Amino acid sequence: MMRKTLLIGCLVIAGLFLWGPMGFAVEKFMQGPEVANVDWTSHKGETLTIGLNKHPFTESLRPLLPEFEALTGIRVAYIILPEQEYFEKLLIDLSSGAGVFDVYMTSPMFEWRYQYAGWIEDLWPYFNNSELTDKEWYNRDDFIATVMNANNWDGTIGGGMGKGQWNAIPVMVEYYVQAYREDLRKKWGLTVPKDYPEWYDVVVKANEAGGPDFFGIVERGIRSWSTVHSGYFTGFNSWGQKDLTKDLHAAINTKPAKEFTEIWVKALQDAGPPGWPTYTWYDAKQSFAAGRFYMYNDCDFFAASYEDPEKSKIAGKVGYALPPAGPDGRIVSNMWTWSLAMSSLSRHKEAAWLFLEWATSRKTMIDSTVKYNNFNPTRRSIWNDPAVVEKIHPWGAYPGEYKKNVDLLYDKYGDIRWTPNPDVTTVGDIWCDALHESYARQKSVSKALDDSAKRINRVMRKWRMSLGIKD
């Protein structure tokens, strides 16, 4: 085992140096902030307020904050709130002009709205200021391109991602996998589903085999865009479907969209727990880790909790598979990335940039990952670091399964699938209503999606008009 670990470490280090631009530059960016050509004390005495969502990334950052305060003399205050309350309080702060938060956690789906309203600072001028940034030490190219590009937008409604304003720096990324009980799969003779009809059959069989207090599947269920975002939207896109057409009309009620949604809702009805509409992502994660479910199609990084024996009853018993394929064999995953942004209302913008530069540097991020479980990291050098590779190697049905599949999601299958526009979360909220109405049998899937599509079209009308698109 030790020889194997050593071999992995040597291969990874060799790959890292081949991948890096130049040996010296790699050596510099892998060191701490003290080697950077930056006057870290230039804003000593100022205080920053950081807005943070209750999340594993937040827990990985908190223990490191004293290092930033000692380095810069800048005091850091922070506010941590549960996700829904966090976004509500952040919206109030930004829309009212209060400017409480200098730096805040966000994600591209929210950045599109904040950018359009002028609430988020463009980071390019700070990055290009040689007095504030040592580009060689920081090494922006180390970030995984897809994830970094998702935080850039040129303001084009319906496109423009990866261009224009740099809104935020990604600190973790999640894709969506099939996490299932490998021990029970072997015991019950089940397959790892390759497509969604097979997936339905498997979770129903697991539901029947598990007895009255065990269920075949759990998914997010609260009335929110976030319920649409993960497993459901991943499968929806695997069927070649989009949220909006190119002319910004709802596309959630096409014939294939209805076919996929029928399978999804029927699986929840036939193999899911009572009260599905009350489940948050956190509730589902904790319940899966407690051993109550066979499968959970959601965040890959939940593995860090599932594989922790102090937090999980199923450590060492979980398999991680790519999402099932669509009818034509297409595999895709939607993506979410938490990022750190600077408020355009901040009165301490240069100090805020120093914080962002430090918090997203390689040294800080490797510590947050190795010591405090910030998965999945957004810098490729960290994802391939020997300490990280060794830590995640046991995760899965066989050694290396977790990393193999996440590598594929990073490089091939994962990306943001939503159409960029400031009302994307409103579109998701309305769409979720159709899932709830179908699940509760208040409407057929077809009728529920048709009704939500009409409401989405009314929301998107102003954007179509702004682009001269006729209804």
Coordinates of C-alpha atoms in Angstrom, one line a residue:
M1 CA 0.0 0.0 0.0
M2 CA 2.8 2.4 0.9
R3 CA 4.7 1.6 -2.3
K4 CA 1.5 2.3 -4.3
T5 CA 0.9 5.6 -2.5
L6 CA 4.5 6.6 -3.1
L7 CA 4.2 5.7 -6.8
I8 CA 1.0 7.8 -7.1
G9 CA 2.8 10.7 -5.4
C10 CA 5.7 10.6 -7.7
L11 CA 3.5 10.4 -10.8
V12 CA 1.4 13.3 -9.6
I13 CA 4.4 15.5 -8.9
A14 CA 5.9 14.6 -12.3
G15 CA 2.6 15.5 -14.0
L16 CA 2.3 18.7 -12.0
F17 CA 5.7 20.0 -13.2
L18 CA 5.0 19.0 -16.8
W19 CA 1.7 20.7 -16.7
G20 CA 3.0 23.9 -15.1
P21 CA 4.3 26.8 -17.2
M22 CA 7.9 26.8 -15.9
G23 CA 9.6 25.1 -13.0
F24 CA 10.5 28.3 -11.2
A25 CA 7.0 29.8 -11.5
V26 CA 5.5 26.6 -10.2
E27 CA 7.9 26.7 -7.2
K28 CA 6.9 30.3 -6.4
F29 CA 3.2 29.9 -6.6
M30 CA 3.3 26.8 -4.4
Q31 CA 4.8 28.8 -1.6
G32 CA 3.1 31.0 1.0
P33 CA 2.1 34.7 0.7
E34 CA 5.4 35.9 2.2
V35 CA 7.2 35.3 -1.1
A36 CA 4.7 37.4 -3.1
N37 CA 5.8 40.8 -4.3
V38 CA 2.8 42.4 -2.5
D39 CA 2.8 44.9 0.4
W40 CA 0.3 42.9 2.5
T41 CA 0.3 45.6 5.2
S42 CA -0.7 48.5 3.0
H43 CA -4.2 48.5 4.4
K44 CA -3.3 47.7 8.0
G45 CA -6.0 48.8 10.5
E46 CA -8.9 48.4 8.2
T47 CA -11.8 46.0 8.9
L48 CA -13.5 43.8 6.3
T49 CA -16.9 42.2 6.7
I50 CA -17.4 38.9 4.9
G51 CA -20.8 37.3 4.1
L52 CA -20.7 33.5 4.3
N53 CA -23.2 30.8 3.6
K54 CA -23.3 27.9 6.0
H55 CA -21.3 25.4 4.0
P56 CA -18.2 23.1 4.3
F57 CA -16.1 25.7 2.4
T58 CA -17.0 28.2 5.2
E59 CA -15.9 25.8 7.8
S60 CA -12.6 25.2 6.0
L61 CA -11.9 29.0 5.7
R62 CA -12.7 30.0 9.3
P63 CA -9.7 28.4 11.0
L64 CA -7.3 30.1 8.5
L65 CA -8.6 33.7 8.9
P66 CA -6.2 34.5 11.8
E67 CA -3.3 33.9 9.4
F68 CA -4.7 36.6 7.1
E69 CA -5.1 39.0 10.0
A70 CA -1.5 38.4 11.2
L71 CA -0.2 38.8 7.6
T72 CA -2.0 42.1 6.8
G73 CA -3.1 43.7 10.0
I74 CA -6.6 43.8 8.5
R75 CA -9.4 42.6 10.8
V76 CA -11.9 40.2 9.4
A77 CA -15.5 40.1 10.7
Y78 CA -17.9 37.6 9.2
I79 CA -21.6 36.7 9.2
I80 CA -22.6 33.0 8.5
L81 CA -26.2 32.3 7.6
P82 CA -28.2 29.2 6.3
E83 CA -28.4 29.3 2.5
Q84 CA -31.9 30.7 1.9
E85 CA -31.6 33.3 4.7
Y86 CA -28.1 34.1 3.4
F87 CA -29.2 35.0 -0.1
E88 CA -32.1 37.0 1.3
K89 CA -29.9 39.1 3.6
L90 CA -27.3 39.6 0.9
L91 CA -30.0 40.8 -1.5
I92 CA -31.2 43.3 1.0
D93 CA -27.7 44.5 1.6
L94 CA -26.9 45.0 -2.0
S95 CA -30.3 46.4 -3.2
S96 CA -30.6 48.8 -0.3
G97 CA -27.1 50.2 -0.9
A98 CA -26.2 49.5 2.7
G99 CA -22.8 48.0 1.8
V100 CA -22.4 45.9 5.0
F101 CA -20.5 43.1 3.1
D102 CA -17.2 43.9 1.6
V103 CA -16.7 40.3 0.3
Y104 CA -19.4 37.7 -0.1
M105 CA -20.0 34.1 -1.2
T106 CA -21.8 33.8 -4.5
S107 CA -22.2 31.7 -7.7
P108 CA -22.6 32.5 -11.4
M109 CA -26.4 32.1 -11.3
F110 CA -26.5 35.0 -8.8
E111 CA -23.6 37.0 -10.3
W112 CA -25.7 37.5 -13.5
R113 CA -28.3 39.3 -11.5
Y114 CA -25.8 41.2 -9.3
Q115 CA -23.7 42.3 -12.4
Y116 CA -26.7 43.5 -14.3
A117 CA -27.7 45.6 -11.2
G118 CA -24.2 46.9 -10.7
W119 CA -23.7 45.2 -7.3
I120 CA -20.6 43.3 -8.0
E121 CA -17.1 44.6 -8.6
D122 CA -15.1 43.8 -11.7
L123 CA -11.9 42.1 -10.4
W124 CA -9.7 42.6 -13.5
P125 CA -8.4 46.1 -12.5
Y126 CA -7.2 44.8 -9.1
F127 CA -5.6 41.7 -10.7
N128 CA -3.8 43.9 -13.2
N129 CA -2.5 46.3 -10.6
S130 CA 1.1 45.3 -10.0
E131 CA 1.1 47.0 -6.6
L132 CA -1.7 44.7 -5.4
T133 CA -1.1 41.5 -7.3
D134 CA 1.9 39.3 -7.9
K135 CA 0.7 37.4 -11.0
E136 CA 3.5 34.9 -11.0
W137 CA 2.9 33.9 -7.4
Y138 CA -0.9 33.9 -7.7
N139 CA -1.0 31.9 -11.0
R140 CA -4.5 32.5 -12.2
D141 CA -3.9 29.8 -14.9
D142 CA -3.8 27.2 -12.2
F143 CA -7.6 27.4 -11.8
I144 CA -9.7 24.9 -13.8
A145 CA -10.7 26.9 -16.9
T146 CA -14.4 25.8 -17.0
V147 CA -14.9 26.8 -13.4
M148 CA -13.1 30.1 -13.6
N149 CA -14.8 31.0 -16.9
A150 CA -18.2 30.5 -15.3
N151 CA -17.5 33.5 -13.1
N152 CA -16.9 35.8 -16.1
W153 CA -19.8 37.3 -18.1
D154 CA -20.0 40.0 -20.7
G155 CA -23.6 40.8 -19.9
T156 CA -25.2 39.2 -23.0
I157 CA -28.6 37.9 -22.1
G158 CA -28.6 34.2 -23.2
G159 CA -24.9 33.9 -23.6
G160 CA -21.5 35.6 -23.0
M161 CA -20.2 33.3 -20.2
G162 CA -16.4 33.2 -20.0
K163 CA -16.0 36.7 -21.4
G164 CA -16.1 40.3 -20.1
Q165 CA -16.3 41.2 -16.4
W166 CA -14.6 39.0 -13.9
N167 CA -17.1 38.7 -11.1
A168 CA -15.7 36.3 -8.6
I169 CA -13.1 33.7 -7.9
P170 CA -14.2 30.0 -7.5
V171 CA -13.3 28.4 -4.2
M172 CA -15.1 25.0 -4.6
V173 CA -17.0 23.2 -7.3
E174 CA -19.6 20.5 -7.4
Y175 CA -20.9 18.2 -10.1
Y176 CA -23.6 15.6 -9.7
V177 CA -23.1 11.9 -9.4
Q178 CA -24.9 8.7 -8.5
A179 CA -23.9 8.0 -4.9
Y180 CA -25.2 4.6 -4.0
R181 CA -24.8 1.8 -1.4
E182 CA -22.2 -0.5 -3.0
D183 CA -22.6 -3.0 -0.1
L184 CA -26.3 -3.3 -0.7
R185 CA -25.9 -3.4 -4.5
K186 CA -23.8 -6.5 -4.1
K187 CA -26.2 -8.0 -1.5
W188 CA -29.3 -7.4 -3.6
G189 CA -27.8 -8.1 -7.0
L190 CA -28.5 -4.7 -8.4
T191 CA -26.7 -2.9 -11.3
V192 CA -25.2 0.5 -11.5
P193 CA -27.7 2.3 -13.8
K194 CA -26.5 3.2 -17.2
D195 CA -29.6 5.2 -18.2
Y196 CA -32.7 6.6 -16.6
P197 CA -35.2 3.8 -17.3
E198 CA -32.7 1.4 -15.7
W199 CA -32.2 3.9 -12.8
Y200 CA -35.9 3.9 -12.1
D201 CA -36.0 0.1 -12.0
V202 CA -33.0 -0.1 -9.6
V203 CA -34.2 2.4 -7.1
V204 CA -37.7 0.8 -7.0
K205 CA -36.1 -2.7 -6.4
A206 CA -33.9 -1.2 -3.7
N207 CA -36.9 0.4 -2.1
E208 CA -38.7 -3.0 -2.0
A209 CA -35.6 -4.8 -0.7
G210 CA -34.9 -2.3 2.1
G211 CA -38.0 -2.7 4.1
P212 CA -40.4 -0.2 5.6
D213 CA -37.9 2.3 7.1
F214 CA -35.5 2.3 4.1
F215 CA -36.1 4.1 0.8
G216 CA -34.7 3.6 -2.7
I217 CA -33.9 7.2 -3.4
V218 CA -33.7 10.7 -1.9
E219 CA -33.4 14.0 -3.8
R220 CA -33.6 17.7 -2.9
G221 CA -37.3 18.7 -2.6
I222 CA -37.8 22.2 -1.2
R223 CA -39.8 24.7 -3.3
S224 CA -36.7 26.4 -4.9
W225 CA -34.6 26.6 -8.0
S226 CA -32.0 24.5 -6.1
T227 CA -34.3 21.5 -6.3
V228 CA -34.3 21.7 -10.1
H229 CA -30.5 22.5 -10.2
S230 CA -28.8 19.2 -9.2
G231 CA -29.9 15.7 -10.1
Y232 CA -33.0 16.7 -12.0
F233 CA -31.4 19.3 -14.3
T234 CA -28.5 17.0 -14.9
G235 CA -30.8 14.3 -16.2
F236 CA -32.9 16.8 -18.1
N237 CA -29.8 18.0 -20.0
S238 CA -28.7 14.4 -20.6
W239 CA -32.0 14.1 -22.6
G240 CA -30.7 17.0 -24.8
Q241 CA -33.0 19.6 -23.2
K242 CA -32.5 23.2 -22.3
D243 CA -34.2 25.6 -19.9
L244 CA -34.8 28.3 -22.6
T245 CA -34.7 28.4 -26.3
K246 CA -32.3 30.7 -28.1
D247 CA -35.0 33.4 -28.4
L248 CA -35.5 33.1 -24.6
H249 CA -38.8 31.2 -24.5
A250 CA -39.3 28.4 -22.0
A251 CA -38.2 25.0 -23.3
I252 CA -39.1 22.9 -20.2
N253 CA -42.3 21.4 -21.8
T254 CA -41.0 19.8 -25.0
K255 CA -42.1 16.2 -25.6
P256 CA -38.6 14.8 -24.5
A257 CA -38.6 17.1 -21.4
K258 CA -42.0 15.7 -20.4
E259 CA -40.8 12.1 -20.9
F260 CA -37.8 12.6 -18.6
T261 CA -39.8 14.4 -16.0
E262 CA -42.3 11.6 -15.9
I263 CA -39.5 9.2 -15.0
W264 CA -38.1 11.5 -12.4
V265 CA -41.3 12.2 -10.6
K266 CA -42.5 8.6 -10.7
A267 CA -39.2 7.5 -9.1
L268 CA -39.8 9.9 -6.2
Q269 CA -43.4 8.7 -5.9
D270 CA -42.5 5.0 -6.0
A271 CA -39.1 4.8 -4.3
G272 CA -38.7 8.1 -2.4
P273 CA -39.5 9.1 1.2
P274 CA -42.8 10.6 2.4
G275 CA -42.4 14.4 2.6
W276 CA -40.0 14.7 -0.3
P277 CA -40.9 18.4 -0.9
T278 CA -39.5 19.3 2.6
Y279 CA -35.9 17.9 1.9
T280 CA -33.1 20.4 1.6
W281 CA -29.7 19.3 0.2
Y282 CA -28.4 19.2 3.7
D283 CA -31.3 17.0 5.0
A284 CA -30.9 14.6 2.2
K285 CA -27.1 14.4 2.7
Q286 CA -27.4 13.8 6.4
S287 CA -30.1 11.1 5.9
F288 CA -28.1 9.3 3.2
A289 CA -25.1 9.3 5.5
A290 CA -27.3 7.9 8.3
G291 CA -28.0 4.9 6.1
R292 CA -31.7 5.6 5.3
F293 CA -31.4 5.5 1.5
Y294 CA -30.0 3.4 -1.3
M295 CA -29.1 6.3 -3.7
Y296 CA -28.7 10.1 -3.8
N297 CA -28.1 11.8 -7.1
D298 CA -26.4 15.0 -6.0
C299 CA -23.1 16.7 -5.1
D300 CA -19.9 14.6 -5.7
F301 CA -18.2 16.5 -2.8
F302 CA -20.6 15.0 -0.3
A303 CA -18.2 12.1 -0.4
A304 CA -16.1 13.9 2.2
S305 CA -19.0 13.5 4.7
Y306 CA -20.0 10.0 3.6
E307 CA -16.5 8.7 4.0
D308 CA -15.9 10.2 7.4
P309 CA -16.6 7.5 10.0
E310 CA -17.2 10.1 12.7
K311 CA -20.1 11.7 10.6
S312 CA -21.4 8.7 8.6
K313 CA -22.7 5.2 9.2
I314 CA -21.9 4.3 5.6
A315 CA -18.2 5.1 5.4
G316 CA -16.5 2.7 3.0
K317 CA -19.8 1.4 1.7
V318 CA -20.6 4.0 -1.0
G319 CA -20.0 3.8 -4.8
Y320 CA -19.8 6.9 -7.0
A321 CA -20.9 6.7 -10.7
L322 CA -21.3 9.2 -13.4
P323 CA -24.9 10.3 -14.1
P324 CA -27.0 8.0 -16.2
A325 CA -26.9 8.6 -19.9
G326 CA -29.8 10.1 -22.0
P327 CA -31.6 8.2 -24.8
D328 CA -28.7 8.8 -27.2
G329 CA -25.9 7.9 -24.8
R330 CA -25.2 11.5 -23.9
I331 CA -23.7 12.0 -20.4
V332 CA -23.6 15.5 -18.9
S333 CA -23.6 17.1 -15.4
N334 CA -24.8 20.5 -14.4
M335 CA -22.2 22.4 -12.2
W336 CA -22.3 24.7 -9.2
T337 CA -19.4 26.7 -7.9
W338 CA -19.2 28.7 -4.8
S339 CA -17.0 31.8 -5.3
L340 CA -15.9 34.9 -3.5
A341 CA -16.8 38.3 -4.9
M342 CA -16.2 41.9 -3.9
S343 CA -19.2 44.2 -3.4
S344 CA -19.2 47.3 -5.6
L345 CA -20.5 49.1 -2.4
S346 CA -17.4 48.2 -0.4
R347 CA -15.5 51.1 1.2
H348 CA -12.4 48.9 1.5
K349 CA -11.9 47.6 -2.0
E350 CA -8.1 47.3 -2.1
A351 CA -8.2 45.6 1.3
A352 CA -11.0 43.3 0.0
W353 CA -8.8 42.4 -3.0
L354 CA -5.9 41.5 -0.7
F355 CA -8.3 39.2 1.1
L356 CA -9.5 37.6 -2.1
E357 CA -5.9 37.2 -3.4
W358 CA -4.9 35.5 -0.1
A359 CA -8.0 33.4 0.3
T360 CA -7.8 31.9 -3.2
S361 CA -4.0 31.5 -3.3
R362 CA -2.6 28.0 -3.6
K363 CA -1.3 28.0 -0.1
T364 CA -4.6 28.9 1.6
M365 CA -6.6 26.6 -0.6
I366 CA -4.4 23.6 -0.1
D367 CA -4.6 24.1 3.6
S368 CA -8.4 24.4 3.4
T369 CA -8.6 21.2 1.4
V370 CA -6.1 18.9 3.2
K371 CA -6.7 20.1 6.7
Y372 CA -10.4 21.1 6.6
N373 CA -12.1 19.1 3.7
N374 CA -12.8 21.9 1.2
F375 CA -13.9 19.6 -1.7
N376 CA -13.7 19.8 -4.6
P377 CA -10.9 22.3 -5.0
T378 CA -10.8 24.7 -8.0
R379 CA -7.1 24.8 -8.6
R380 CA -5.8 21.9 -10.6
S381 CA -2.5 21.7 -8.7
I382 CA -4.5 21.1 -5.5
W383 CA -6.8 18.5 -7.0
N384 CA -3.6 16.6 -8.2
D385 CA -1.6 17.3 -5.0
P386 CA -0.2 14.0 -3.6
A387 CA -1.8 14.7 -0.2
V388 CA -5.2 15.2 -1.8
V389 CA -4.8 12.2 -4.1
E390 CA -3.9 9.9 -1.1
K391 CA -6.8 11.2 0.9
I392 CA -9.5 10.5 -1.7
H393 CA -7.9 7.3 -3.1
P394 CA -10.0 4.9 -0.9
W395 CA -13.3 6.6 -1.8
G396 CA -15.7 4.4 -3.9
A397 CA -16.5 0.9 -4.9
Y398 CA -12.8 0.4 -5.8
P399 CA -9.7 2.4 -5.0
G400 CA -9.5 5.5 -7.2
E401 CA -13.1 5.4 -8.3
Y402 CA -14.1 8.8 -6.9
K403 CA -11.1 10.7 -8.5
K404 CA -11.6 8.9 -11.8
N405 CA -15.2 10.1 -12.1
V406 CA -14.6 13.6 -10.8
D407 CA -11.7 13.9 -13.3
L408 CA -14.2 13.1 -16.1
L409 CA -16.6 15.7 -14.7
Y410 CA -13.9 18.3 -14.5
D411 CA -12.6 17.8 -18.0
K412 CA -15.5 16.4 -20.1
Y413 CA -19.0 16.2 -18.7
G414 CA -19.5 19.1 -16.2
D415 CA -20.5 22.7 -16.9
I416 CA -23.1 25.2 -16.1
R417 CA -26.2 24.3 -18.1
W418 CA -28.5 27.3 -17.3
T419 CA -29.0 30.0 -19.9
P420 CA -27.3 33.2 -18.5
N421 CA -29.8 35.9 -17.5
P422 CA -30.6 37.9 -14.4
D423 CA -33.8 36.0 -13.7
V424 CA -32.4 32.5 -13.8
T425 CA -33.3 31.7 -10.2
T426 CA -36.9 32.9 -10.8
V427 CA -37.1 30.6 -13.8
G428 CA -36.0 27.8 -11.6
D429 CA -38.4 28.6 -8.8
I430 CA -41.3 28.5 -11.2
W431 CA -40.1 25.3 -12.8
C432 CA -39.9 23.7 -9.3
D433 CA -43.6 24.4 -8.9
A434 CA -44.3 22.0 -11.7
L435 CA -42.3 19.2 -10.0
H436 CA -44.2 19.7 -6.8
E437 CA -47.6 19.8 -8.5
S438 CA -46.8 16.6 -10.4
Y439 CA -45.4 14.8 -7.4
A440 CA -48.6 15.7 -5.4
R441 CA -50.7 14.5 -8.4
Q442 CA -52.4 17.9 -8.4
K443 CA -51.6 18.1 -12.2
S444 CA -50.2 15.7 -14.8
V445 CA -46.5 16.2 -15.6
S446 CA -47.6 17.6 -19.0
K447 CA -50.1 20.1 -17.6
A448 CA -47.8 21.2 -14.8
L449 CA -44.8 21.9 -17.2
D450 CA -47.1 23.7 -19.7
D451 CA -48.4 26.0 -16.9
S452 CA -44.9 26.7 -15.6
A453 CA -43.7 27.4 -19.1
K454 CA -46.3 30.1 -19.6
R455 CA -45.3 31.8 -16.3
I456 CA -41.6 31.6 -17.3
N457 CA -42.4 33.2 -20.7
R458 CA -44.1 36.1 -18.9
V459 CA -40.9 36.6 -16.7
M460 CA -38.6 36.5 -19.7
R461 CA -40.7 38.8 -21.9
K462 CA -38.8 41.9 -20.8
W463 CA -35.5 40.4 -21.8
R464 CA -36.9 39.4 -25.2
M465 CA -38.2 42.9 -25.7
S466 CA -34.8 44.4 -24.7
L467 CA -33.2 42.3 -27.5
G468 CA -36.0 43.1 -30.0
I469 CA -37.3 39.5 -30.0
K470 CA -41.0 39.3 -30.9
D471 CA -43.3 37.0 -28.8

